[in-house]
Tab-separated table of N, CA and C in Angstrom:
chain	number	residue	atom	x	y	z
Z	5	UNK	N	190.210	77.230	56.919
Z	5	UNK	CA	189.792	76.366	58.012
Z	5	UNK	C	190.410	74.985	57.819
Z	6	UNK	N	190.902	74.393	58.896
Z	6	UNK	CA	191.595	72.652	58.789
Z	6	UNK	C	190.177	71.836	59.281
Z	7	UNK	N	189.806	71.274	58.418
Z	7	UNK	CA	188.698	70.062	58.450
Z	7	UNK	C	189.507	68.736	58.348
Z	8	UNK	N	188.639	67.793	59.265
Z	8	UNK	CA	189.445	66.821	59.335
Z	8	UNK	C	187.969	65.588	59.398
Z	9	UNK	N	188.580	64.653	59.225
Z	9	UNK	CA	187.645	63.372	59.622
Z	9	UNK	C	188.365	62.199	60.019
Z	10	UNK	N	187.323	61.983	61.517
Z	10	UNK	CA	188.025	61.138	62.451
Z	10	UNK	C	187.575	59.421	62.541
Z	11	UNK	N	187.549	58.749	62.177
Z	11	UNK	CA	187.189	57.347	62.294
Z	11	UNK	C	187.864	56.388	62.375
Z	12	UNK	N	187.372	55.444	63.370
Z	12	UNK	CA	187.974	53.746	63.547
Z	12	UNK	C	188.441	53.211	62.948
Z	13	UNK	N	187.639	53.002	61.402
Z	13	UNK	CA	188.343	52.301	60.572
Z	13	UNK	C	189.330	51.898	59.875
Z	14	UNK	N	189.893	51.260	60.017
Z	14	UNK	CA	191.110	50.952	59.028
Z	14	UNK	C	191.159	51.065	57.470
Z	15	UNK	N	191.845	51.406	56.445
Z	15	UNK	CA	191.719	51.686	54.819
Z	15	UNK	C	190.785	50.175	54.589
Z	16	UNK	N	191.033	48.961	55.054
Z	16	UNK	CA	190.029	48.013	54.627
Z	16	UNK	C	188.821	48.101	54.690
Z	17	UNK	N	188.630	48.429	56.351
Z	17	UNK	CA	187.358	48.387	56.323
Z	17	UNK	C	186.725	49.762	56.141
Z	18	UNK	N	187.416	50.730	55.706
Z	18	UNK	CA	186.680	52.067	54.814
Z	18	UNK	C	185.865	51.640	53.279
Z	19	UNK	N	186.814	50.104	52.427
Z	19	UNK	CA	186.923	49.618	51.806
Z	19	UNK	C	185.634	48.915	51.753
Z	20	UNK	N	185.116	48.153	52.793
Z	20	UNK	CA	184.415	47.309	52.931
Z	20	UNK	C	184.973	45.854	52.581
Z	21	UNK	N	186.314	46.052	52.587
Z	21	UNK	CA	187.200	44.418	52.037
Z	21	UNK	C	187.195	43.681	53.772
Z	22	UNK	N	186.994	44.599	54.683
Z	22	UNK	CA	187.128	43.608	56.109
Z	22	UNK	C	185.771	44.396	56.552
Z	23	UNK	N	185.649	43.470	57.801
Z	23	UNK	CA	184.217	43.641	58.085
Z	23	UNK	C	184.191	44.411	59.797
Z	24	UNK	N	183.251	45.179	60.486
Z	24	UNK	CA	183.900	46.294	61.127
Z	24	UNK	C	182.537	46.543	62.257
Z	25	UNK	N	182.504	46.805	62.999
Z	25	UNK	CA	181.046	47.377	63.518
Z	25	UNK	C	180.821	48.626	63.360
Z	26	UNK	N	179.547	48.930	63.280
Z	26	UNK	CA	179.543	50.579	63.139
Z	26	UNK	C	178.668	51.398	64.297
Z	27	UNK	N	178.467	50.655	65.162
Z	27	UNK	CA	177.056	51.090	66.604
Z	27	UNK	C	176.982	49.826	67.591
Z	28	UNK	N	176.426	50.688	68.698
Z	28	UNK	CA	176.694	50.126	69.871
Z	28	UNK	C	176.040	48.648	69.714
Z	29	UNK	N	174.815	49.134	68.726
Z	29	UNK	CA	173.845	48.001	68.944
Z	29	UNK	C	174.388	46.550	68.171
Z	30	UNK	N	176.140	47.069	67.815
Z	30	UNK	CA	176.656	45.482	67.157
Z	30	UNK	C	177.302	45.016	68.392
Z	31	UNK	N	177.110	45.719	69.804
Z	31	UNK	CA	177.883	44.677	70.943
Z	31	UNK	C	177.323	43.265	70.825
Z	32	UNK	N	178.348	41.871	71.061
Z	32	UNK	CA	177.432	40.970	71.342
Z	32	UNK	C	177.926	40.067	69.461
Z	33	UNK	N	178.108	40.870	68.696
Z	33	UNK	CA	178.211	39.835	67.480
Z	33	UNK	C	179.574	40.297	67.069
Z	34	UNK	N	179.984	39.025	66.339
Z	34	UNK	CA	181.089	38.870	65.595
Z	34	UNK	C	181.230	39.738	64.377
Z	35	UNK	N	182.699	40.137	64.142
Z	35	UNK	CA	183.144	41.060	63.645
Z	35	UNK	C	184.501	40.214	62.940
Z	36	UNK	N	184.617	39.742	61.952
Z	36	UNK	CA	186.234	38.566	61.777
Z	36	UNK	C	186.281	37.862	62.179
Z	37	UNK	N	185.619	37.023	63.330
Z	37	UNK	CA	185.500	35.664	64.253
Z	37	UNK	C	185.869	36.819	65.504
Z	38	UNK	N	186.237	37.998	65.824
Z	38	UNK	CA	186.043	38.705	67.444
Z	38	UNK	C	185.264	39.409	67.844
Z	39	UNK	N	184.380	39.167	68.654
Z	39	UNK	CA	183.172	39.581	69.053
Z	39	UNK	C	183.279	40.808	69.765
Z	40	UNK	N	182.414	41.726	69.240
Z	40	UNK	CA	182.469	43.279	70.592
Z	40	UNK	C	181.867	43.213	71.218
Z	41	UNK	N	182.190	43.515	72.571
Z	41	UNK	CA	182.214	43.155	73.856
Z	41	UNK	C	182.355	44.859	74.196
Z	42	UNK	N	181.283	44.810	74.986
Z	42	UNK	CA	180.607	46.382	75.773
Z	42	UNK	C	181.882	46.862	76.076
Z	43	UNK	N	182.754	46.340	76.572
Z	43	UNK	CA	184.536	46.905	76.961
Z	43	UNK	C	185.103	47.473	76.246
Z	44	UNK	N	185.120	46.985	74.897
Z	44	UNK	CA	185.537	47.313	73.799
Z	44	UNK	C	185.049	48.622	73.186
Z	45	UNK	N	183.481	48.494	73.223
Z	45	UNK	CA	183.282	49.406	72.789
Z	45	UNK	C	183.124	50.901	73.371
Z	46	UNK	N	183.203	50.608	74.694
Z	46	UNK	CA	183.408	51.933	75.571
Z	46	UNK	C	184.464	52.645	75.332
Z	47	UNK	N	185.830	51.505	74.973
Z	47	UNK	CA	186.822	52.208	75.320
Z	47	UNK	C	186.991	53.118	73.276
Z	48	UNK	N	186.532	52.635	72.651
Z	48	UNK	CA	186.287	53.242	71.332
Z	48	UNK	C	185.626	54.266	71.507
Z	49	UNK	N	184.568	54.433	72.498
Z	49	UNK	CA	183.542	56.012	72.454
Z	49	UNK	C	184.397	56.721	72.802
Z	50	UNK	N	185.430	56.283	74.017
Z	50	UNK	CA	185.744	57.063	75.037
Z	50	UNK	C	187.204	57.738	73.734
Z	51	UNK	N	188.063	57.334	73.037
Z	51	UNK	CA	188.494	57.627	72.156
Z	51	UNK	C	188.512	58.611	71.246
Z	52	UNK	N	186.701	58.808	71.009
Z	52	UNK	CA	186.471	59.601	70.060
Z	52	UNK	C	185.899	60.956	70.938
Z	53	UNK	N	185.793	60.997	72.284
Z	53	UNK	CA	185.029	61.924	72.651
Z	53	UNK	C	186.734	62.528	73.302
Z	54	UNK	N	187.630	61.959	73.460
Z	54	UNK	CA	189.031	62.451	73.745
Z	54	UNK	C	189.694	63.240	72.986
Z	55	UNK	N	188.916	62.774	71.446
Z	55	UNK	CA	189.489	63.874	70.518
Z	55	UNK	C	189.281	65.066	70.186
Z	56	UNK	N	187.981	64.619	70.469
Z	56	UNK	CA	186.787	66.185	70.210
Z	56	UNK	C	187.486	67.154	71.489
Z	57	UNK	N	187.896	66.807	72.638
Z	57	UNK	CA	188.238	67.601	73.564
Z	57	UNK	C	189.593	67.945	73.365
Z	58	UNK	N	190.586	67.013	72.445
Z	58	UNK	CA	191.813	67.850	72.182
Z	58	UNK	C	191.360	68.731	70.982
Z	59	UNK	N	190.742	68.401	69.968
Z	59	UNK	CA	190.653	69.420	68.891
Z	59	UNK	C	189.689	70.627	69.741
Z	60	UNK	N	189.033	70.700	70.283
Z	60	UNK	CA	188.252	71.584	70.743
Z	60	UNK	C	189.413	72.491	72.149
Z	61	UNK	N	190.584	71.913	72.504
Z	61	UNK	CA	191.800	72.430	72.917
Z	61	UNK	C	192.146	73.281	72.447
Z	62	UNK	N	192.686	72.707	71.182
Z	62	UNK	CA	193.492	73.027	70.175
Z	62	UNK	C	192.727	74.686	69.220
Z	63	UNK	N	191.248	74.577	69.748
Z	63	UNK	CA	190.998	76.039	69.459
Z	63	UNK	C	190.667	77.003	70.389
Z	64	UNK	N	190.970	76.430	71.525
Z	64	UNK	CA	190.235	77.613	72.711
Z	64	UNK	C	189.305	77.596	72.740
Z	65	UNK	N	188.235	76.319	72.845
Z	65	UNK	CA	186.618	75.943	73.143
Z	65	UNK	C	186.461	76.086	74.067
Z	66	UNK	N	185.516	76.416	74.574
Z	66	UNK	CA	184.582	76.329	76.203
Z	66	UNK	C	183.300	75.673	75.803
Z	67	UNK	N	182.872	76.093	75.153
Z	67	UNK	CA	181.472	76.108	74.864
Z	67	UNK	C	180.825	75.705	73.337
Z	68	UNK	N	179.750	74.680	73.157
Z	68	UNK	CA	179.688	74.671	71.674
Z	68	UNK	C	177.976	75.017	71.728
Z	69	UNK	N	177.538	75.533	70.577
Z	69	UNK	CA	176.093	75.541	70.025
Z	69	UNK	C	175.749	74.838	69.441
Z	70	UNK	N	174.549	74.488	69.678
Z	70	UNK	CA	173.777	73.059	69.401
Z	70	UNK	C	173.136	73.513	67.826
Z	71	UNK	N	173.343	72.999	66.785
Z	71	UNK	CA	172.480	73.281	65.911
Z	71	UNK	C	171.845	71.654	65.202
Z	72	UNK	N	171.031	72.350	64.433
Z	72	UNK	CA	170.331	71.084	63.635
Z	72	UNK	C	169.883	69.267	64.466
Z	73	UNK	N	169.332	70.320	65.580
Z	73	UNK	CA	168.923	69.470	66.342
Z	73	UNK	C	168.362	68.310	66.030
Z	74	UNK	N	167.550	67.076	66.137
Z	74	UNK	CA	166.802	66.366	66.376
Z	74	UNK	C	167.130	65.186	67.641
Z	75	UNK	N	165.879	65.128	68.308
Z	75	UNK	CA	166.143	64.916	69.661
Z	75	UNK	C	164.764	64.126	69.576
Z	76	UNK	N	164.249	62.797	70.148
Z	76	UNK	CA	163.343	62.369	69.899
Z	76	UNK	C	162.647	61.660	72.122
Z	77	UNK	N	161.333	61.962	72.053
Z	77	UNK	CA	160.672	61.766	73.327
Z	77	UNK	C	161.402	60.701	74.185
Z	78	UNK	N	162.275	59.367	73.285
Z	78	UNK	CA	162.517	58.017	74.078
Z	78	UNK	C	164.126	58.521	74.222
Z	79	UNK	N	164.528	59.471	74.217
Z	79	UNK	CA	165.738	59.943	74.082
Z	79	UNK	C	165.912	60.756	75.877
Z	80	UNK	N	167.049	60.361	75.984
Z	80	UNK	CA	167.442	60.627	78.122
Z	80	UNK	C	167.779	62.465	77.664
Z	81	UNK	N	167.856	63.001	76.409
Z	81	UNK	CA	168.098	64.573	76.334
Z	81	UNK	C	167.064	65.006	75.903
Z	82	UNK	N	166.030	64.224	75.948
Z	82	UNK	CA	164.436	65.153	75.564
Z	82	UNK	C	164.044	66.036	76.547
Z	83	UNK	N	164.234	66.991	75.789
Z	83	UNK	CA	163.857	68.533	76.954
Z	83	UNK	C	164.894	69.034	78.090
Z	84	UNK	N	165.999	68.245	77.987
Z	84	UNK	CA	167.332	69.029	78.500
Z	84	UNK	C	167.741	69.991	77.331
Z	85	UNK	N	167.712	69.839	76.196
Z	85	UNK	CA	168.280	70.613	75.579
Z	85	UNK	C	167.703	71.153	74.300
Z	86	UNK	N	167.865	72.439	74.024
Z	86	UNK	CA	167.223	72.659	72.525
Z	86	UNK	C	168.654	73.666	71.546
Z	87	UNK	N	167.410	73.193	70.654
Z	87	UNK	CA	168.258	74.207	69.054
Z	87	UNK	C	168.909	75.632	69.437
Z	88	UNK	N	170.190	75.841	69.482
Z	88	UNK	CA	170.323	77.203	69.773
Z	88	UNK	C	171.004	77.067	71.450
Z	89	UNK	N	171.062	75.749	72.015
Z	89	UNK	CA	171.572	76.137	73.148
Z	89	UNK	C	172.940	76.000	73.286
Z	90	UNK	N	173.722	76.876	74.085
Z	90	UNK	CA	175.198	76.994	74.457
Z	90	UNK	C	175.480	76.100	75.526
Z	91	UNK	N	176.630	75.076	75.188
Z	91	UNK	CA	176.418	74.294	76.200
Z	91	UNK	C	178.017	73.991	76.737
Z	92	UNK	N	178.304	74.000	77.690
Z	92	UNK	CA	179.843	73.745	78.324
Z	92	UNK	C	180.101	72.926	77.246
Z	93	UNK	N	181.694	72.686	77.290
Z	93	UNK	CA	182.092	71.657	76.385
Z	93	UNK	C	182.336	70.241	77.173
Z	94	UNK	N	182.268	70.118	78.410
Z	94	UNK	CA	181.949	69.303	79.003
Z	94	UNK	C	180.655	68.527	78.584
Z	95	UNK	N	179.374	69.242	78.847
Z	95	UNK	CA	177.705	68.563	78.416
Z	95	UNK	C	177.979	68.763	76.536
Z	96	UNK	N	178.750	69.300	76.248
Z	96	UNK	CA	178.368	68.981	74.545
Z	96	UNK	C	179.049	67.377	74.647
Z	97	UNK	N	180.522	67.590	74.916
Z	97	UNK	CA	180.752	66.149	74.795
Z	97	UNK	C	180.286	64.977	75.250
Z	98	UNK	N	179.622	65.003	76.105
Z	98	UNK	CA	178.377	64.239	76.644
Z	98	UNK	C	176.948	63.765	75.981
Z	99	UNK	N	176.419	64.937	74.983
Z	99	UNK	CA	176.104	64.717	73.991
Z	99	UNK	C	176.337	64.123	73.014
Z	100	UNK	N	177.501	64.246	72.788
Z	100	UNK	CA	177.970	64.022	71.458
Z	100	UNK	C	178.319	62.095	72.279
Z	101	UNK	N	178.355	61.807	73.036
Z	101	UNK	CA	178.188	60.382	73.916
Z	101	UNK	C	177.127	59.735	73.424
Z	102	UNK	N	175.710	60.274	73.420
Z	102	UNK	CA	174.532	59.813	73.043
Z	102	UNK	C	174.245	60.111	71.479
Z	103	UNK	N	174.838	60.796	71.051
Z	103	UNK	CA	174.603	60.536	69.650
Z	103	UNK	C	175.310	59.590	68.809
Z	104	UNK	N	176.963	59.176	69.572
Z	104	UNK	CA	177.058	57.767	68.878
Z	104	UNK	C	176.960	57.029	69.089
Z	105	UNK	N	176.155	56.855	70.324
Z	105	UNK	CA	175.369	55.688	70.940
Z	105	UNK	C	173.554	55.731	70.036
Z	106	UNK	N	173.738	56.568	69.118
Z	106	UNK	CA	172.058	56.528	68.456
Z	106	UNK	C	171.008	56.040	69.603
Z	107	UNK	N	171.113	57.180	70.574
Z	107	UNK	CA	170.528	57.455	71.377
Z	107	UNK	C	169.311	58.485	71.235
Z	108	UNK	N	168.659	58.025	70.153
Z	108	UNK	CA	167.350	58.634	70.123
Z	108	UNK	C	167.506	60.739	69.923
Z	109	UNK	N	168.881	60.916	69.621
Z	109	UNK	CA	169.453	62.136	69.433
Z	109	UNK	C	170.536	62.470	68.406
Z	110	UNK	N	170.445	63.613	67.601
Z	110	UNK	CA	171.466	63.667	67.224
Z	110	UNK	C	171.747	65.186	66.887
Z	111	UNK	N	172.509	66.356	66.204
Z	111	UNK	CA	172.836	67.753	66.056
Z	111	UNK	C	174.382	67.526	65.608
Z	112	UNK	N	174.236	68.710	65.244
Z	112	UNK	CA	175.442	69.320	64.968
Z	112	UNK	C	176.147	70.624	65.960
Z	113	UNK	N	177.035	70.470	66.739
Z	113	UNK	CA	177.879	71.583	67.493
Z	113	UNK	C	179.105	72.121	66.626
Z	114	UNK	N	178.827	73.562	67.450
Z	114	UNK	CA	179.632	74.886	66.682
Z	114	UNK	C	180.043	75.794	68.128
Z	115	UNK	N	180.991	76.223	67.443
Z	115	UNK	CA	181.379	77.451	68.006
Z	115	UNK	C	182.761	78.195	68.218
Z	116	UNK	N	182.708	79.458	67.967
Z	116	UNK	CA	184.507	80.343	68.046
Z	116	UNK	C	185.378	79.816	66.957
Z	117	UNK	N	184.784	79.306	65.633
Z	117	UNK	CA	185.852	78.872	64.595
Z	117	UNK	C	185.786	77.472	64.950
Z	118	UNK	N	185.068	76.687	65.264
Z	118	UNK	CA	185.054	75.024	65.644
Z	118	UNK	C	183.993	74.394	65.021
Z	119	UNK	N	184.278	73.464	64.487
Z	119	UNK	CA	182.802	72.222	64.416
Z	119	UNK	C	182.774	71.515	64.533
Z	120	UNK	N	181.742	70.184	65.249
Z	120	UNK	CA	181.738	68.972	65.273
Z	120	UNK	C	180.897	68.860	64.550
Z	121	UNK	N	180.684	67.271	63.603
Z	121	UNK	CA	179.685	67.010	62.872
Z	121	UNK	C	179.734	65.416	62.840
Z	122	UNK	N	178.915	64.920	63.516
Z	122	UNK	CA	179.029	63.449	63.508
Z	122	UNK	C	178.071	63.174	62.340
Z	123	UNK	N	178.178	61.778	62.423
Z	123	UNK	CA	177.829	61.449	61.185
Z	123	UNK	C	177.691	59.340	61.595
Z	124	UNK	N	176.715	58.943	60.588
Z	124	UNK	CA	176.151	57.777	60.734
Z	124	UNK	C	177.823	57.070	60.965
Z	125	UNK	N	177.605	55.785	61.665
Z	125	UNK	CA	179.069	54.786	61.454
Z	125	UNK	C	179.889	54.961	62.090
Z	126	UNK	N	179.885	55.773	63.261
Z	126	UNK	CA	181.352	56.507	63.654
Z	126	UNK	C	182.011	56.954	62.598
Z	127	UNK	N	181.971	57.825	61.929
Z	127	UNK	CA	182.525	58.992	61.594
Z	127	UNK	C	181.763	60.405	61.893
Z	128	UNK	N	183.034	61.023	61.814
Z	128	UNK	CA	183.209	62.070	62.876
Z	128	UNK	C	183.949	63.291	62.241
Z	129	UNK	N	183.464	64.380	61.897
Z	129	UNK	CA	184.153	65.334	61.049
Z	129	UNK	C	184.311	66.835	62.060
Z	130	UNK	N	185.301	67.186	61.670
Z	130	UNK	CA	186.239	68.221	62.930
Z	130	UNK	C	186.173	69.451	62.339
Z	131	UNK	N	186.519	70.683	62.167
Z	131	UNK	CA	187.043	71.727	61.856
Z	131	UNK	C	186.938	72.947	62.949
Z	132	UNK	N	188.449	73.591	62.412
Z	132	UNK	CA	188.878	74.768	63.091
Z	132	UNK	C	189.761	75.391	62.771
Z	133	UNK	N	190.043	76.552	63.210
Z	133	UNK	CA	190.864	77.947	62.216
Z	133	UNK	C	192.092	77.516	62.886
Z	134	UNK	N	192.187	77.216	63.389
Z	134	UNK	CA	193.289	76.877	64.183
Z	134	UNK	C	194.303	75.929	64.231
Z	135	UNK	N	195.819	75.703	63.431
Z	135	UNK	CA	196.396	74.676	63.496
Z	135	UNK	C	196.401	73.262	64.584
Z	136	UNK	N	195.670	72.404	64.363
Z	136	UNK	CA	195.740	71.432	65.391
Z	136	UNK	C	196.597	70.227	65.525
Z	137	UNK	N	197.727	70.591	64.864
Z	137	UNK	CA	198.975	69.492	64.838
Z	137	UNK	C	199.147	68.500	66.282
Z	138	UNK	N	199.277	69.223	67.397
Z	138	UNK	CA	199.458	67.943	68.457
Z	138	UNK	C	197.854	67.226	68.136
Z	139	UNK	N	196.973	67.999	68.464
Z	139	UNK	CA	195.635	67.239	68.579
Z	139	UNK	C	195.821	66.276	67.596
Z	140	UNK	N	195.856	66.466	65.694
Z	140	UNK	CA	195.615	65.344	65.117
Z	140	UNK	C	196.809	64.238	65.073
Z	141	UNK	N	198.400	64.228	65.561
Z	141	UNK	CA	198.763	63.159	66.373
Z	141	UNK	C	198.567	62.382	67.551
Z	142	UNK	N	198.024	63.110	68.520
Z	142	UNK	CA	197.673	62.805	69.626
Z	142	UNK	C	196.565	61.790	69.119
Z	143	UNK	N	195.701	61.959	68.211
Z	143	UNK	CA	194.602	61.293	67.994
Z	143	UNK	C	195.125	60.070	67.191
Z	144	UNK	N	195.699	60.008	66.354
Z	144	UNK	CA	196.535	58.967	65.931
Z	144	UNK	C	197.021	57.894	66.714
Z	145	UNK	N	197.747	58.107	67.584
Z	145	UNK	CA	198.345	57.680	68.886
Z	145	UNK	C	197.552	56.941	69.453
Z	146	UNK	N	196.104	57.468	69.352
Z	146	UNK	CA	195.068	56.520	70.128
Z	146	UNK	C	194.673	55.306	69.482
Z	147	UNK	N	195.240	55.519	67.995
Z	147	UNK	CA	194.684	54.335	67.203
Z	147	UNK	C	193.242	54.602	66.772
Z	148	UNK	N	193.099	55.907	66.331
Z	148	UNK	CA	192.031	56.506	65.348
Z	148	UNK	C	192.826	57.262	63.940
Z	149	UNK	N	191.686	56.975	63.397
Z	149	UNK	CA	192.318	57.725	61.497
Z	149	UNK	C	191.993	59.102	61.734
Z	150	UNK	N	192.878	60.371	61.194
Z	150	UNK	CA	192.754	61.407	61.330
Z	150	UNK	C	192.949	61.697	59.818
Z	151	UNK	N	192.181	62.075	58.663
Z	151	UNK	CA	192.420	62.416	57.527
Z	151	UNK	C	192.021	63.881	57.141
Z	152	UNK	N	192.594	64.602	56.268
Z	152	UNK	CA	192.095	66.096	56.151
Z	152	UNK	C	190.924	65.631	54.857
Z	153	UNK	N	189.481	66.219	55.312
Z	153	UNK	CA	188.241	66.113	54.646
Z	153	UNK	C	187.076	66.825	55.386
Z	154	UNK	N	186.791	67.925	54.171
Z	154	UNK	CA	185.516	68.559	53.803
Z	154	UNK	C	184.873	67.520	54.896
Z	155	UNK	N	183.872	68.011	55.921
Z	155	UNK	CA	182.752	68.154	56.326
Z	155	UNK	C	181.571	68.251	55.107
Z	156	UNK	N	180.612	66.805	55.286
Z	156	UNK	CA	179.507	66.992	54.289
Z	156	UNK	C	178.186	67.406	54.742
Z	157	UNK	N	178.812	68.083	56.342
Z	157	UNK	CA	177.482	68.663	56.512
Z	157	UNK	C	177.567	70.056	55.886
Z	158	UNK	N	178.909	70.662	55.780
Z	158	UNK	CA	178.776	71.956	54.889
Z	158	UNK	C	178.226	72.756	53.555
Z	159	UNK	N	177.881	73.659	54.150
Z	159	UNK	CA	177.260	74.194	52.536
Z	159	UNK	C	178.542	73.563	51.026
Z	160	UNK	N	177.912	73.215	50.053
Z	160	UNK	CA	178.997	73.506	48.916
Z	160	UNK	C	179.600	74.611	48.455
Z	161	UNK	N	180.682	74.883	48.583
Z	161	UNK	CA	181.683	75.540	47.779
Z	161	UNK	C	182.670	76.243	48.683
């Protein structure tokens, strides 16, 4: 399987030597003396949910399964969706919208040799049986890090 992990950051601020936002809720404050600004950060979601739809290309996705749900009452997907549901890859990625918006939701999607696995900070971990060479340039291109890495939501070994 090619596992990958997808994030914003630059080697510094993986580092913690530069300083970086990690959630929506840093719109509004300074980041280096440049402030994120809701613009900014849309166009960063919109980035990461572009990738998930080329890597999810790149294996012949339609559809992902929702696992390891948690979904909480103040959350806009309370009771749209549960553990176990199959969901277009359209509404997963839509999901996967509100979960890095820590939108009161979060899971893990699967399916046909695919995984998404988000993860606190914007990071974002990929896998699939499937060579995804344009996808992980294409994602590059956008000015996201594409590195090959183990998923730590996976079992060990």
């Amino acid at each position: 399987m090619h596992q990958y992990r997808v994030v914003k950051y630059s080697p510094e601020e993986r580092e913690g030597t530069a300083p970086a936002w990690t959630a929506m809720c840093d719109i509004g404050r300074s980041f280096g003396g440049v402030v994120l600004t809701e613009a900014v950060y849309l166009e960063m979601e919109e980035r990461y949910l572009a990738a998930v739809r080329r890597f999810a290309a790149a294996q012949g996705v339609t559809e992902l399964c929702v696992d390891a749900l948690e979904v909480y009452p103040e959350s806009s997907w309370w009771q749209r969706v549960a553990e176990g549901d199959r969901l277009p890859l359209d509404e997963a990625v839509e999901l996967l919208r509100f979960v890095l918006r820590e939108d009161y939701v979060w899971c893990l999607l699967s399916g046909d040799g695919f995984f998404l696995h988000p993860s606190y900070d914007y990071y974002l971990y990929l896998g699939l049986t499937r060579e995804p060479e344009r996808a992980v340039e294409e994602t590059r291109r956008s000015g996201l890090h594409v590195d090959a890495f183990r998923s730590p939501f996976l079992d060990p070994g």
